[in-house]
Amino acid sequence: VKHPLANNWTLWFTKPPSGKGDNWNELLKEVISFDSVEDFWGIYNNITSTSQLALKSDYHLFKTGVRPEWEDPQNKHGGKWAYQFKEKKAVDIDHAWLDVMLGAIGETLEDEDDGEVMGVVVNVRKGFYRIGLWTRTVGKPIPGGGEGSHAGGKGRSTEEGKAILMKIGKNFKKTLQLKDSEQVEFSGHTDSAHAGSTRAKAKFVA
Ligand code: M7G
């Protein structure tokens, strides 16, 4: 008997660019979807670990039906919590990424009906690893309730939305086993898209 997860999840992979002409769209590939604990472990045990990936690779684990892109309408009003591990040798990135994936699929990053967590990402870069957690909103109500089946903050005040977002940031920080002095940073996707990079100005810290 398989143990069902609360949601279906899809793993995506961004392969490193091979030449100059490669754009984001061609590099991002859907790998596999799963909806049970057993299937998660079966997949996890058979894919390359993050620490073994080439530079400029990413894994993305998103709720099935949400593409790990700013352009997905369900990400239109969202943002992400992120942390950069700048000392690559000092961190067990495989452990950190596994814990974040388990937090996502085990629904421990948010409360049952928050409906904020869209997915989690790990980026392998020259000077750092970055782990991100994408949220549906930036803590503000979505005009008209937003796209998709989930209420996603419907009837939530800005104050409540912000509190939920901050709580998710704290859960994320705890899952990453960061010290109090280390900060996870939140930024909206709109800012990221405009800055042409994810290194947009942080809106909140936790
Ligand atoms: P990154 O991988 O988030 O951070 O974005 P990095 O700068 O530390 O590597 C790198 C680049 O990938 C961005 O500047 C974009 O060109 C592209 N990119 C990343 N994301 C998440 C998206 C996305 O959602 N949509 C599009 N079109 N491009 C993206």
PDB file of N, CA and C and ligand atoms in Angstrom, residues 14 23-25 28 56-58 60 67-72 75 80 84 121 123-125 128 130 134 189 192-193 195-199, ligand 1:
ATOM      1  N   THR A  14      16.453  22.013 -14.942  1.00  0.00           N
ATOM      2  CA  THR A  14      17.031  22.966 -15.895  1.00  0.00           C
ATOM      3  C   THR A  14      18.428  22.505 -16.185  1.00  0.00           C
ATOM      4  N   ASN A  23      17.836  29.363 -24.745  1.00  0.00           N
ATOM      5  CA  ASN A  23      17.067  30.200 -23.843  1.00  0.00           C
ATOM      6  C   ASN A  23      16.414  29.344 -22.758  1.00  0.00           C
ATOM      7  N   TRP A  24      15.927  30.038 -21.779  1.00  0.00           N
ATOM      8  CA  TRP A  24      15.329  29.434 -20.580  1.00  0.00           C
ATOM      9  C   TRP A  24      14.357  28.313 -20.928  1.00  0.00           C
ATOM     10  N   ASN A  25      13.485  28.589 -21.905  1.00  0.00           N
ATOM     11  CA  ASN A  25      12.437  27.643 -22.276  1.00  0.00           C
ATOM     12  C   ASN A  25      12.948  26.298 -22.761  1.00  0.00           C
ATOM     13  N   LEU A  28      14.528  24.108 -19.703  1.00  0.00           N
ATOM     14  CA  LEU A  28      13.659  23.614 -18.635  1.00  0.00           C
ATOM     15  C   LEU A  28      12.868  22.397 -19.100  1.00  0.00           C
ATOM     16  N   LYS A  56      25.028  25.749 -13.195  1.00  0.00           N
ATOM     17  CA  LYS A  56      23.875  26.289 -13.939  1.00  0.00           C
ATOM     18  C   LYS A  56      22.734  25.286 -14.097  1.00  0.00           C
ATOM     19  N   SER A  57      22.779  24.202 -13.309  1.00  0.00           N
ATOM     20  CA  SER A  57      21.638  23.282 -13.279  1.00  0.00           C
ATOM     21  C   SER A  57      20.683  23.731 -12.182  1.00  0.00           C
ATOM     22  N   ASP A  58      19.414  23.383 -12.340  1.00  0.00           N
ATOM     23  CA  ASP A  58      18.409  23.582 -11.282  1.00  0.00           C
ATOM     24  C   ASP A  58      17.529  22.343 -11.198  1.00  0.00           C
ATOM     25  N   HIS A  60      13.577  21.716  -9.807  1.00  0.00           N
ATOM     26  CA  HIS A  60      12.373  22.412  -9.371  1.00  0.00           C
ATOM     27  C   HIS A  60      11.362  21.335  -9.004  1.00  0.00           C
ATOM     28  N   ARG A  67       3.783  25.485 -13.609  1.00  0.00           N
ATOM     29  CA  ARG A  67       5.131  25.485 -14.191  1.00  0.00           C
ATOM     30  C   ARG A  67       6.065  26.322 -13.319  1.00  0.00           C
ATOM     31  N   PRO A  68       7.321  25.903 -13.163  1.00  0.00           N
ATOM     32  CA  PRO A  68       8.243  26.633 -12.280  1.00  0.00           C
ATOM     33  C   PRO A  68       8.779  27.901 -12.924  1.00  0.00           C
ATOM     34  N   GLU A  69       7.863  28.723 -13.404  1.00  0.00           N
ATOM     35  CA  GLU A  69       8.231  29.930 -14.138  1.00  0.00           C
ATOM     36  C   GLU A  69       7.374  31.108 -13.695  1.00  0.00           C
ATOM     37  N   TRP A  70       7.959  32.296 -13.790  1.00  0.00           N
ATOM     38  CA  TRP A  70       7.211  33.537 -13.504  1.00  0.00           C
ATOM     39  C   TRP A  70       6.004  33.633 -14.435  1.00  0.00           C
ATOM     40  N   GLU A  71       6.163  33.126 -15.647  1.00  0.00           N
ATOM     41  CA  GLU A  71       5.124  33.290 -16.666  1.00  0.00           C
ATOM     42  C   GLU A  71       3.864  32.478 -16.407  1.00  0.00           C
ATOM     43  N   ASP A  72       3.950  31.444 -15.560  1.00  0.00           N
ATOM     44  CA  ASP A  72       2.729  30.684 -15.269  1.00  0.00           C
ATOM     45  C   ASP A  72       1.737  31.629 -14.583  1.00  0.00           C
ATOM     46  N   ASN A  75       1.639  31.959 -10.966  1.00  0.00           N
ATOM     47  CA  ASN A  75       2.752  32.607 -10.274  1.00  0.00           C
ATOM     48  C   ASN A  75       2.744  34.123 -10.444  1.00  0.00           C
ATOM     49  N   LYS A  80       9.103  34.618  -3.956  1.00  0.00           N
ATOM     50  CA  LYS A  80       9.823  33.486  -3.375  1.00  0.00           C
ATOM     51  C   LYS A  80      10.674  33.882  -2.183  1.00  0.00           C
ATOM     52  N   GLN A  84      20.892  31.816  -0.064  1.00  0.00           N
ATOM     53  CA  GLN A  84      22.094  31.444  -0.815  1.00  0.00           C
ATOM     54  C   GLN A  84      23.147  30.899   0.132  1.00  0.00           C
ATOM     55  N   VAL A 121      12.902  25.102  -5.219  1.00  0.00           N
ATOM     56  CA  VAL A 121      13.916  25.121  -6.281  1.00  0.00           C
ATOM     57  C   VAL A 121      15.307  25.057  -5.672  1.00  0.00           C
ATOM     58  N   ASN A 123      19.256  25.909  -7.081  1.00  0.00           N
ATOM     59  CA  ASN A 123      20.103  26.396  -8.172  1.00  0.00           C
ATOM     60  C   ASN A 123      21.554  26.063  -7.844  1.00  0.00           C
ATOM     61  N   VAL A 124      22.245  25.480  -8.803  1.00  0.00           N
ATOM     62  CA  VAL A 124      23.680  25.212  -8.658  1.00  0.00           C
ATOM     63  C   VAL A 124      24.430  26.270  -9.460  1.00  0.00           C
ATOM     64  N   ARG A 125      25.182  27.117  -8.770  1.00  0.00           N
ATOM     65  CA  ARG A 125      25.864  28.208  -9.438  1.00  0.00           C
ATOM     66  C   ARG A 125      27.347  28.178  -9.082  1.00  0.00           C
ATOM     67  N   PHE A 128      27.804  29.705  -5.454  1.00  0.00           N
ATOM     68  CA  PHE A 128      26.829  29.400  -4.393  1.00  0.00           C
ATOM     69  C   PHE A 128      25.816  28.349  -4.834  1.00  0.00           C
ATOM     70  N   ARG A 130      21.618  27.991  -4.213  1.00  0.00           N
ATOM     71  CA  ARG A 130      20.484  28.750  -3.715  1.00  0.00           C
ATOM     72  C   ARG A 130      19.276  27.821  -3.629  1.00  0.00           C
ATOM     73  N   TRP A 134       8.740  29.019  -3.656  1.00  0.00           N
ATOM     74  CA  TRP A 134       7.849  29.939  -4.372  1.00  0.00           C
ATOM     75  C   TRP A 134       6.465  29.966  -3.711  1.00  0.00           C
ATOM     76  N   HIS A 189       8.003  38.065  -7.730  1.00  0.00           N
ATOM     77  CA  HIS A 189       8.469  37.690  -9.076  1.00  0.00           C
ATOM     78  C   HIS A 189       8.468  38.868 -10.030  1.00  0.00           C
ATOM     79  N   SER A 192      11.650  40.436  -9.758  1.00  0.00           N
ATOM     80  CA  SER A 192      12.691  39.577 -10.330  1.00  0.00           C
ATOM     81  C   SER A 192      12.690  39.672 -11.840  1.00  0.00           C
ATOM     82  N   ALA A 193      11.499  39.609 -12.416  1.00  0.00           N
ATOM     83  CA  ALA A 193      11.384  39.661 -13.877  1.00  0.00           C
ATOM     84  C   ALA A 193      11.907  41.003 -14.388  1.00  0.00           C
ATOM     85  N   ALA A 195      14.081  43.032 -12.896  1.00  0.00           N
ATOM     86  CA  ALA A 195      15.524  43.152 -12.682  1.00  0.00           C
ATOM     87  C   ALA A 195      16.293  42.242 -13.634  1.00  0.00           C
ATOM     88  N   GLY A 196      15.581  41.324 -14.323  1.00  0.00           N
ATOM     89  CA  GLY A 196      16.217  40.396 -15.243  1.00  0.00           C
ATOM     90  C   GLY A 196      16.996  39.330 -14.505  1.00  0.00           C
ATOM     91  N   SER A 197      16.796  39.261 -13.225  1.00  0.00           N
ATOM     92  CA  SER A 197      17.499  38.292 -12.404  1.00  0.00           C
ATOM     93  C   SER A 197      16.728  38.106 -11.116  1.00  0.00           C
ATOM     94  N   THR A 198      17.047  37.026 -10.431  1.00  0.00           N
ATOM     95  CA  THR A 198      16.376  36.768  -9.171  1.00  0.00           C
ATOM     96  C   THR A 198      16.984  37.618  -8.059  1.00  0.00           C
ATOM     97  N   ARG A 199      18.101  38.268  -8.376  1.00  0.00           N
ATOM     98  CA  ARG A 199      18.753  39.079  -7.343  1.00  0.00           C
ATOM     99  C   ARG A 199      18.095  40.449  -7.203  1.00  0.00           C
TER     100      ARG A 199
HETATM  101  P1  M7G B   1      18.033  32.331 -11.708  1.00  0.00           P
HETATM  102  O1  M7G B   1      18.420  30.969 -12.127  1.00  0.00           O
HETATM  103  O2  M7G B   1      16.807  32.425 -10.887  1.00  0.00           O
HETATM  104  O3  M7G B   1      19.198  33.058 -10.867  1.00  0.00           O
HETATM  105  O4  M7G B   1      17.829  33.238 -12.963  1.00  0.00           O
HETATM  106  P2  M7G B   1      20.776  33.320 -11.177  1.00  0.00           P
HETATM  107  O5  M7G B   1      20.826  34.690 -11.791  1.00  0.00           O
HETATM  108  O6  M7G B   1      21.405  33.292  -9.844  1.00  0.00           O
HETATM  109  O7  M7G B   1      21.263  32.245 -12.081  1.00  0.00           O
HETATM  110  C1  M7G B   1      18.780  33.240 -13.996  1.00  0.00           C
HETATM  111  C2  M7G B   1      18.143  33.599 -15.300  1.00  0.00           C
HETATM  112  O8  M7G B   1      17.310  32.533 -15.731  1.00  0.00           O
HETATM  113  C3  M7G B   1      17.223  34.806 -15.263  1.00  0.00           C
HETATM  114  O9  M7G B   1      17.905  36.023 -15.403  1.00  0.00           O
HETATM  115  C4  M7G B   1      16.348  34.522 -16.461  1.00  0.00           C
HETATM  116  O10 M7G B   1      17.007  34.839 -17.639  1.00  0.00           O
HETATM  117  C5  M7G B   1      16.177  33.017 -16.386  1.00  0.00           C
HETATM  118  N1  M7G B   1      14.980  32.664 -15.612  1.00  0.00           N
HETATM  119  C6  M7G B   1      14.909  32.237 -14.342  1.00  0.00           C
HETATM  120  N2  M7G B   1      13.611  32.022 -14.009  1.00  0.00           N
HETATM  121  C7  M7G B   1      13.141  31.541 -12.741  1.00  0.00           C
HETATM  122  C8  M7G B   1      12.849  32.325 -15.097  1.00  0.00           C
HETATM  123  C9  M7G B   1      11.460  32.291 -15.351  1.00  0.00           C
HETATM  124  O11 M7G B   1      10.630  31.937 -14.505  1.00  0.00           O
HETATM  125  N3  M7G B   1      11.077  32.667 -16.587  1.00  0.00           N
HETATM  126  C10 M7G B   1      11.980  33.088 -17.538  1.00  0.00           C
HETATM  127  N4  M7G B   1      11.541  33.467 -18.721  1.00  0.00           N
HETATM  128  N5  M7G B   1      13.296  33.112 -17.324  1.00  0.00           N
HETATM  129  C11 M7G B   1      13.741  32.744 -16.112  1.00  0.00           C
END
